[in-house]
Amino acid sequence: MNQQITKDEKQLFDVVISQDQEIRALYEDYIQIRDRDKTEQLDFHTLRDAGRNYSQASFALTELKNIADEDLAAGTSVIFTRFTDTRMIFLIAIAVSLVIGTVILVVVNRDVTKKIRRITKFGDALMQGDLSAHPINIKGTDEFSKLSSILNNVQTTFKGMIERLSIVSTHLNEESTQLDEGARTLQA
């Protein structure tokens, strides 16, 4: 019977050690990916916005040139009026694009920050050994929902391992008590 308990204990300890290493590796990977993604996203969005603005400006200038070439014969007042109108439309389009882009960026940034804070708070609680923390509930298919699901599973696994270790410990204490009583009986 002692050999079966030893095997169970070994299996439990192996699971605990392997889970601990996986969690640390996942957390380190997450930190690296998060830092790299922040830089890449900022660079990507900046380049994309610059490209869009360049394309819009290029398109607007081409259209303006074509309008000016066609209307040159009709008189400078018509050309000036169209140029002013095009310029105004172009400025309004840039202003609207900046406002919409800023609003989208703020909304997305708030959502990402909120998810990161929730995951970090839960991870810190797990690191401190607090398995009573409420599980994270982030819905979706993105990396944040996957990470929250993994951390919830880790919490459940740790709780189960602690319960099994408690049962094994209780069983060992009972066996030890019986052995002590048997030894006292033999000595008497």
PDB file of C-alpha atoms in Angstrom:
ATOM      1  CA  MET A   1       0.000   0.000   0.000  1.00  0.00           C
ATOM      2  CA  ASN A   2       2.917   2.367   0.696  1.00  0.00           C
ATOM      3  CA  GLN A   3       4.223   1.872  -2.883  1.00  0.00           C
ATOM      4  CA  GLN A   4       0.876   3.015  -4.354  1.00  0.00           C
ATOM      5  CA  ILE A   5       0.923   6.176  -2.204  1.00  0.00           C
ATOM      6  CA  THR A   6       4.509   6.888  -3.290  1.00  0.00           C
ATOM      7  CA  LYS A   7       3.538   6.588  -6.970  1.00  0.00           C
ATOM      8  CA  ASP A   8       0.560   8.904  -6.466  1.00  0.00           C
ATOM      9  CA  GLU A   9       2.697  11.448  -4.670  1.00  0.00           C
ATOM     10  CA  LYS A  10       5.316  11.309  -7.413  1.00  0.00           C
ATOM     11  CA  GLN A  11       2.683  11.813 -10.097  1.00  0.00           C
ATOM     12  CA  LEU A  12       1.212  14.776  -8.229  1.00  0.00           C
ATOM     13  CA  PHE A  13       4.583  16.414  -7.750  1.00  0.00           C
ATOM     14  CA  ASP A  14       5.492  15.836 -11.423  1.00  0.00           C
ATOM     15  CA  VAL A  15       2.233  17.500 -12.511  1.00  0.00           C
ATOM     16  CA  VAL A  16       2.824  20.448 -10.176  1.00  0.00           C
ATOM     17  CA  ILE A  17       6.391  20.943 -11.426  1.00  0.00           C
ATOM     18  CA  SER A  18       5.481  20.640 -15.110  1.00  0.00           C
ATOM     19  CA  GLN A  19       2.541  23.041 -14.733  1.00  0.00           C
ATOM     20  CA  ASP A  20       4.721  25.563 -12.903  1.00  0.00           C
ATOM     21  CA  GLN A  21       7.306  25.537 -15.679  1.00  0.00           C
ATOM     22  CA  GLU A  22       4.644  25.857 -18.374  1.00  0.00           C
ATOM     23  CA  ILE A  23       3.013  28.776 -16.587  1.00  0.00           C
ATOM     24  CA  ARG A  24       6.304  30.598 -16.232  1.00  0.00           C
ATOM     25  CA  ALA A  25       7.157  29.994 -19.889  1.00  0.00           C
ATOM     26  CA  LEU A  26       3.696  31.203 -20.995  1.00  0.00           C
ATOM     27  CA  TYR A  27       3.952  34.298 -18.828  1.00  0.00           C
ATOM     28  CA  GLU A  28       7.431  35.158 -20.150  1.00  0.00           C
ATOM     29  CA  ASP A  29       6.230  34.612 -23.730  1.00  0.00           C
ATOM     30  CA  TYR A  30       3.229  36.817 -23.049  1.00  0.00           C
ATOM     31  CA  ILE A  31       5.411  39.661 -21.731  1.00  0.00           C
ATOM     32  CA  GLN A  32       7.708  39.459 -24.774  1.00  0.00           C
ATOM     33  CA  ILE A  33       4.801  39.295 -27.219  1.00  0.00           C
ATOM     34  CA  ARG A  34       2.996  42.152 -25.471  1.00  0.00           C
ATOM     35  CA  ASP A  35       6.054  44.408 -25.608  1.00  0.00           C
ATOM     36  CA  ARG A  36       6.835  43.490 -29.217  1.00  0.00           C
ATOM     37  CA  ASP A  37       3.186  43.863 -30.297  1.00  0.00           C
ATOM     38  CA  LYS A  38       2.922  47.337 -28.762  1.00  0.00           C
ATOM     39  CA  THR A  39       5.885  48.565 -30.812  1.00  0.00           C
ATOM     40  CA  GLU A  40       4.812  46.756 -33.977  1.00  0.00           C
ATOM     41  CA  GLN A  41       1.217  47.983 -33.694  1.00  0.00           C
ATOM     42  CA  LEU A  42       2.286  51.583 -33.180  1.00  0.00           C
ATOM     43  CA  ASP A  43       4.716  51.382 -36.131  1.00  0.00           C
ATOM     44  CA  PHE A  44       2.153  49.606 -38.320  1.00  0.00           C
ATOM     45  CA  HIS A  45      -0.647  52.039 -37.511  1.00  0.00           C
ATOM     46  CA  THR A  46       1.599  55.065 -37.993  1.00  0.00           C
ATOM     47  CA  LEU A  47       2.824  53.801 -41.377  1.00  0.00           C
ATOM     48  CA  ARG A  48      -0.668  52.788 -42.445  1.00  0.00           C
ATOM     49  CA  ASP A  49      -2.119  56.174 -41.496  1.00  0.00           C
ATOM     50  CA  ALA A  50       0.750  57.983 -43.215  1.00  0.00           C
ATOM     51  CA  GLY A  51       0.183  55.874 -46.340  1.00  0.00           C
ATOM     52  CA  ARG A  52      -3.527  56.606 -46.317  1.00  0.00           C
ATOM     53  CA  ASN A  53      -2.932  60.311 -45.846  1.00  0.00           C
ATOM     54  CA  TYR A  54      -0.335  60.268 -48.642  1.00  0.00           C
ATOM     55  CA  SER A  55      -2.721  58.383 -50.947  1.00  0.00           C
ATOM     56  CA  GLN A  56      -5.569  60.750 -50.152  1.00  0.00           C
ATOM     57  CA  ALA A  57      -3.349  63.782 -50.647  1.00  0.00           C
ATOM     58  CA  SER A  58      -1.931  62.358 -53.875  1.00  0.00           C
ATOM     59  CA  PHE A  59      -5.398  61.558 -55.184  1.00  0.00           C
ATOM     60  CA  ALA A  60      -6.728  64.983 -54.225  1.00  0.00           C
ATOM     61  CA  LEU A  61      -3.768  66.755 -55.851  1.00  0.00           C
ATOM     62  CA  THR A  62      -4.140  64.713 -59.047  1.00  0.00           C
ATOM     63  CA  GLU A  63      -7.805  65.551 -59.207  1.00  0.00           C
ATOM     64  CA  LEU A  64      -7.051  69.198 -58.555  1.00  0.00           C
ATOM     65  CA  LYS A  65      -4.460  69.261 -61.357  1.00  0.00           C
ATOM     66  CA  ASN A  66      -6.919  67.639 -63.782  1.00  0.00           C
ATOM     67  CA  ILE A  67      -9.635  70.112 -62.864  1.00  0.00           C
ATOM     68  CA  ALA A  68      -7.233  73.006 -63.284  1.00  0.00           C
ATOM     69  CA  ASP A  69      -6.055  71.763 -66.714  1.00  0.00           C
ATOM     70  CA  GLU A  70      -9.594  71.301 -68.005  1.00  0.00           C
ATOM     71  CA  ASP A  71     -10.900  74.613 -66.730  1.00  0.00           C
ATOM     72  CA  LEU A  72      -7.870  76.777 -67.584  1.00  0.00           C
ATOM     73  CA  ALA A  73      -9.565  77.978 -70.736  1.00  0.00           C
ATOM     74  CA  ALA A  74     -12.800  78.846 -68.895  1.00  0.00           C
ATOM     75  CA  GLY A  75     -11.099  81.415 -66.697  1.00  0.00           C
ATOM     76  CA  THR A  76      -9.125  81.811 -63.547  1.00  0.00           C
ATOM     77  CA  SER A  77     -12.128  82.588 -61.364  1.00  0.00           C
ATOM     78  CA  VAL A  78     -13.687  79.145 -61.996  1.00  0.00           C
ATOM     79  CA  ILE A  79     -10.325  77.456 -61.326  1.00  0.00           C
ATOM     80  CA  PHE A  80      -9.825  79.399 -58.121  1.00  0.00           C
ATOM     81  CA  THR A  81     -13.344  78.530 -56.904  1.00  0.00           C
ATOM     82  CA  ARG A  82     -12.886  74.806 -57.554  1.00  0.00           C
ATOM     83  CA  PHE A  83      -9.427  74.811 -55.991  1.00  0.00           C
ATOM     84  CA  THR A  84     -10.793  76.463 -52.866  1.00  0.00           C
ATOM     85  CA  ASP A  85     -13.680  73.992 -52.684  1.00  0.00           C
ATOM     86  CA  THR A  86     -11.356  71.005 -53.180  1.00  0.00           C
ATOM     87  CA  ARG A  87      -8.961  72.309 -50.585  1.00  0.00           C
ATOM     88  CA  MET A  88     -11.799  72.772 -48.108  1.00  0.00           C
ATOM     89  CA  ILE A  89     -13.108  69.258 -48.774  1.00  0.00           C
ATOM     90  CA  PHE A  90      -9.586  67.883 -48.410  1.00  0.00           C
ATOM     91  CA  LEU A  91      -9.087  69.678 -45.080  1.00  0.00           C
ATOM     92  CA  ILE A  92     -12.466  68.505 -43.818  1.00  0.00           C
ATOM     93  CA  ALA A  93     -11.672  64.920 -44.882  1.00  0.00           C
ATOM     94  CA  ILE A  94      -8.341  65.061 -43.048  1.00  0.00           C
ATOM     95  CA  ALA A  95      -9.995  66.489 -39.930  1.00  0.00           C
ATOM     96  CA  VAL A  96     -12.733  63.838 -39.969  1.00  0.00           C
ATOM     97  CA  SER A  97     -10.155  61.071 -40.545  1.00  0.00           C
ATOM     98  CA  LEU A  98      -8.085  62.288 -37.599  1.00  0.00           C
ATOM     99  CA  VAL A  99     -11.110  62.462 -35.299  1.00  0.00           C
ATOM    100  CA  ILE A 100     -12.397  59.010 -36.275  1.00  0.00           C
ATOM    101  CA  GLY A 101      -8.911  57.493 -36.043  1.00  0.00           C
ATOM    102  CA  THR A 102      -8.362  59.011 -32.607  1.00  0.00           C
ATOM    103  CA  VAL A 103     -11.723  57.760 -31.316  1.00  0.00           C
ATOM    104  CA  ILE A 104     -11.042  54.236 -32.592  1.00  0.00           C
ATOM    105  CA  LEU A 105      -7.558  54.235 -31.090  1.00  0.00           C
ATOM    106  CA  VAL A 106      -8.850  55.382 -27.682  1.00  0.00           C
ATOM    107  CA  VAL A 107     -11.632  52.773 -27.605  1.00  0.00           C
ATOM    108  CA  VAL A 108      -9.339  49.905 -28.632  1.00  0.00           C
ATOM    109  CA  ASN A 109      -6.615  51.021 -26.229  1.00  0.00           C
ATOM    110  CA  ARG A 110      -9.057  51.139 -23.299  1.00  0.00           C
ATOM    111  CA  ASP A 111     -10.353  47.650 -24.068  1.00  0.00           C
ATOM    112  CA  VAL A 112      -6.855  46.181 -24.356  1.00  0.00           C
ATOM    113  CA  THR A 113      -5.672  47.939 -21.199  1.00  0.00           C
ATOM    114  CA  LYS A 114      -8.707  46.722 -19.266  1.00  0.00           C
ATOM    115  CA  LYS A 115      -8.118  43.107 -20.330  1.00  0.00           C
ATOM    116  CA  ILE A 116      -4.406  43.276 -19.525  1.00  0.00           C
ATOM    117  CA  ARG A 117      -5.129  44.678 -16.064  1.00  0.00           C
ATOM    118  CA  ARG A 118      -7.673  41.949 -15.300  1.00  0.00           C
ATOM    119  CA  ILE A 119      -5.320  39.193 -16.448  1.00  0.00           C
ATOM    120  CA  THR A 120      -2.375  40.710 -14.562  1.00  0.00           C
ATOM    121  CA  LYS A 121      -4.416  41.052 -11.347  1.00  0.00           C
ATOM    122  CA  PHE A 122      -5.561  37.434 -11.576  1.00  0.00           C
ATOM    123  CA  GLY A 123      -2.028  36.214 -12.390  1.00  0.00           C
ATOM    124  CA  ASP A 124      -0.626  38.146  -9.425  1.00  0.00           C
ATOM    125  CA  ALA A 125      -3.227  36.535  -7.155  1.00  0.00           C
ATOM    126  CA  LEU A 126      -2.205  33.081  -8.430  1.00  0.00           C
ATOM    127  CA  MET A 127       1.479  33.910  -7.911  1.00  0.00           C
ATOM    128  CA  GLN A 128       0.701  34.902  -4.324  1.00  0.00           C
ATOM    129  CA  GLY A 129      -1.010  31.530  -3.838  1.00  0.00           C
ATOM    130  CA  ASP A 130      -4.537  32.978  -3.644  1.00  0.00           C
ATOM    131  CA  LEU A 131      -6.646  30.314  -5.313  1.00  0.00           C
ATOM    132  CA  SER A 132      -9.893  31.882  -4.061  1.00  0.00           C
ATOM    133  CA  ALA A 133      -9.784  34.672  -6.668  1.00  0.00           C
ATOM    134  CA  HIS A 134     -12.780  34.719  -9.017  1.00  0.00           C
ATOM    135  CA  PRO A 135     -11.971  33.265 -12.450  1.00  0.00           C
ATOM    136  CA  ILE A 136     -11.409  35.712 -15.297  1.00  0.00           C
ATOM    137  CA  ASN A 137     -14.278  35.909 -17.770  1.00  0.00           C
ATOM    138  CA  ILE A 138     -12.995  37.368 -21.054  1.00  0.00           C
ATOM    139  CA  LYS A 139     -15.095  36.237 -23.986  1.00  0.00           C
ATOM    140  CA  GLY A 140     -13.835  35.995 -27.535  1.00  0.00           C
ATOM    141  CA  THR A 141     -11.212  34.209 -29.571  1.00  0.00           C
ATOM    142  CA  ASP A 142      -8.307  36.594 -29.154  1.00  0.00           C
ATOM    143  CA  GLU A 143      -5.130  36.004 -27.179  1.00  0.00           C
ATOM    144  CA  PHE A 144      -6.559  37.641 -24.072  1.00  0.00           C
ATOM    145  CA  SER A 145      -9.479  35.206 -23.881  1.00  0.00           C
ATOM    146  CA  LYS A 146      -7.118  32.264 -24.481  1.00  0.00           C
ATOM    147  CA  LEU A 147      -4.735  33.476 -21.763  1.00  0.00           C
ATOM    148  CA  SER A 148      -7.609  33.974 -19.303  1.00  0.00           C
ATOM    149  CA  SER A 149      -8.867  30.464 -20.043  1.00  0.00           C
ATOM    150  CA  ILE A 150      -5.386  29.027 -19.442  1.00  0.00           C
ATOM    151  CA  LEU A 151      -5.040  30.872 -16.126  1.00  0.00           C
ATOM    152  CA  ASN A 152      -8.510  29.694 -15.056  1.00  0.00           C
ATOM    153  CA  ASN A 153      -7.494  26.109 -15.878  1.00  0.00           C
ATOM    154  CA  VAL A 154      -4.282  26.540 -13.891  1.00  0.00           C
ATOM    155  CA  GLN A 155      -6.280  27.736 -10.906  1.00  0.00           C
ATOM    156  CA  THR A 156      -8.640  24.747 -11.167  1.00  0.00           C
ATOM    157  CA  THR A 157      -5.708  22.339 -11.547  1.00  0.00           C
ATOM    158  CA  PHE A 158      -3.921  23.788  -8.524  1.00  0.00           C
ATOM    159  CA  LYS A 159      -7.091  23.539  -6.426  1.00  0.00           C
ATOM    160  CA  GLY A 160      -7.511  19.896  -7.451  1.00  0.00           C
ATOM    161  CA  MET A 161      -3.875  19.085  -6.699  1.00  0.00           C
ATOM    162  CA  ILE A 162      -4.099  20.709  -3.279  1.00  0.00           C
ATOM    163  CA  GLU A 163      -7.266  18.745  -2.494  1.00  0.00           C
ATOM    164  CA  ARG A 164      -5.580  15.485  -3.578  1.00  0.00           C
ATOM    165  CA  LEU A 165      -2.463  16.327  -1.557  1.00  0.00           C
ATOM    166  CA  SER A 166      -4.673  17.014   1.457  1.00  0.00           C
ATOM    167  CA  ILE A 167      -6.349  13.622   1.081  1.00  0.00           C
ATOM    168  CA  VAL A 168      -2.982  11.874   0.715  1.00  0.00           C
ATOM    169  CA  SER A 169      -1.631  13.780   3.727  1.00  0.00           C
ATOM    170  CA  THR A 170      -4.655  12.805   5.831  1.00  0.00           C
ATOM    171  CA  HIS A 171      -4.244   9.198   4.749  1.00  0.00           C
ATOM    172  CA  LEU A 172      -0.541   9.265   5.644  1.00  0.00           C
ATOM    173  CA  ASN A 173      -1.333  10.752   9.060  1.00  0.00           C
ATOM    174  CA  GLU A 174      -3.886   7.994   9.715  1.00  0.00           C
ATOM    175  CA  GLU A 175      -1.395   5.312   8.625  1.00  0.00           C
ATOM    176  CA  SER A 176       1.308   6.903  10.787  1.00  0.00           C
ATOM    177  CA  THR A 177      -1.033   6.946  13.789  1.00  0.00           C
ATOM    178  CA  GLN A 178      -1.856   3.276  13.253  1.00  0.00           C
ATOM    179  CA  LEU A 179       1.838   2.419  12.977  1.00  0.00           C
ATOM    180  CA  ASP A 180       2.588   4.328  16.189  1.00  0.00           C
ATOM    181  CA  GLU A 181      -0.191   2.495  18.005  1.00  0.00           C
ATOM    182  CA  GLY A 182       1.069  -0.832  16.638  1.00  0.00           C
ATOM    183  CA  ALA A 183       4.618  -0.007  17.786  1.00  0.00           C
ATOM    184  CA  ARG A 184       3.374   0.901  21.268  1.00  0.00           C
ATOM    185  CA  THR A 185       1.385  -2.305  21.440  1.00  0.00           C
ATOM    186  CA  LEU A 186       4.487  -4.316  20.471  1.00  0.00           C
ATOM    187  CA  GLN A 187       6.610  -2.510  23.040  1.00  0.00           C
ATOM    188  CA  ALA A 188       4.099  -3.145  25.804  1.00  0.00           C
TER     189      ALA A 188
END
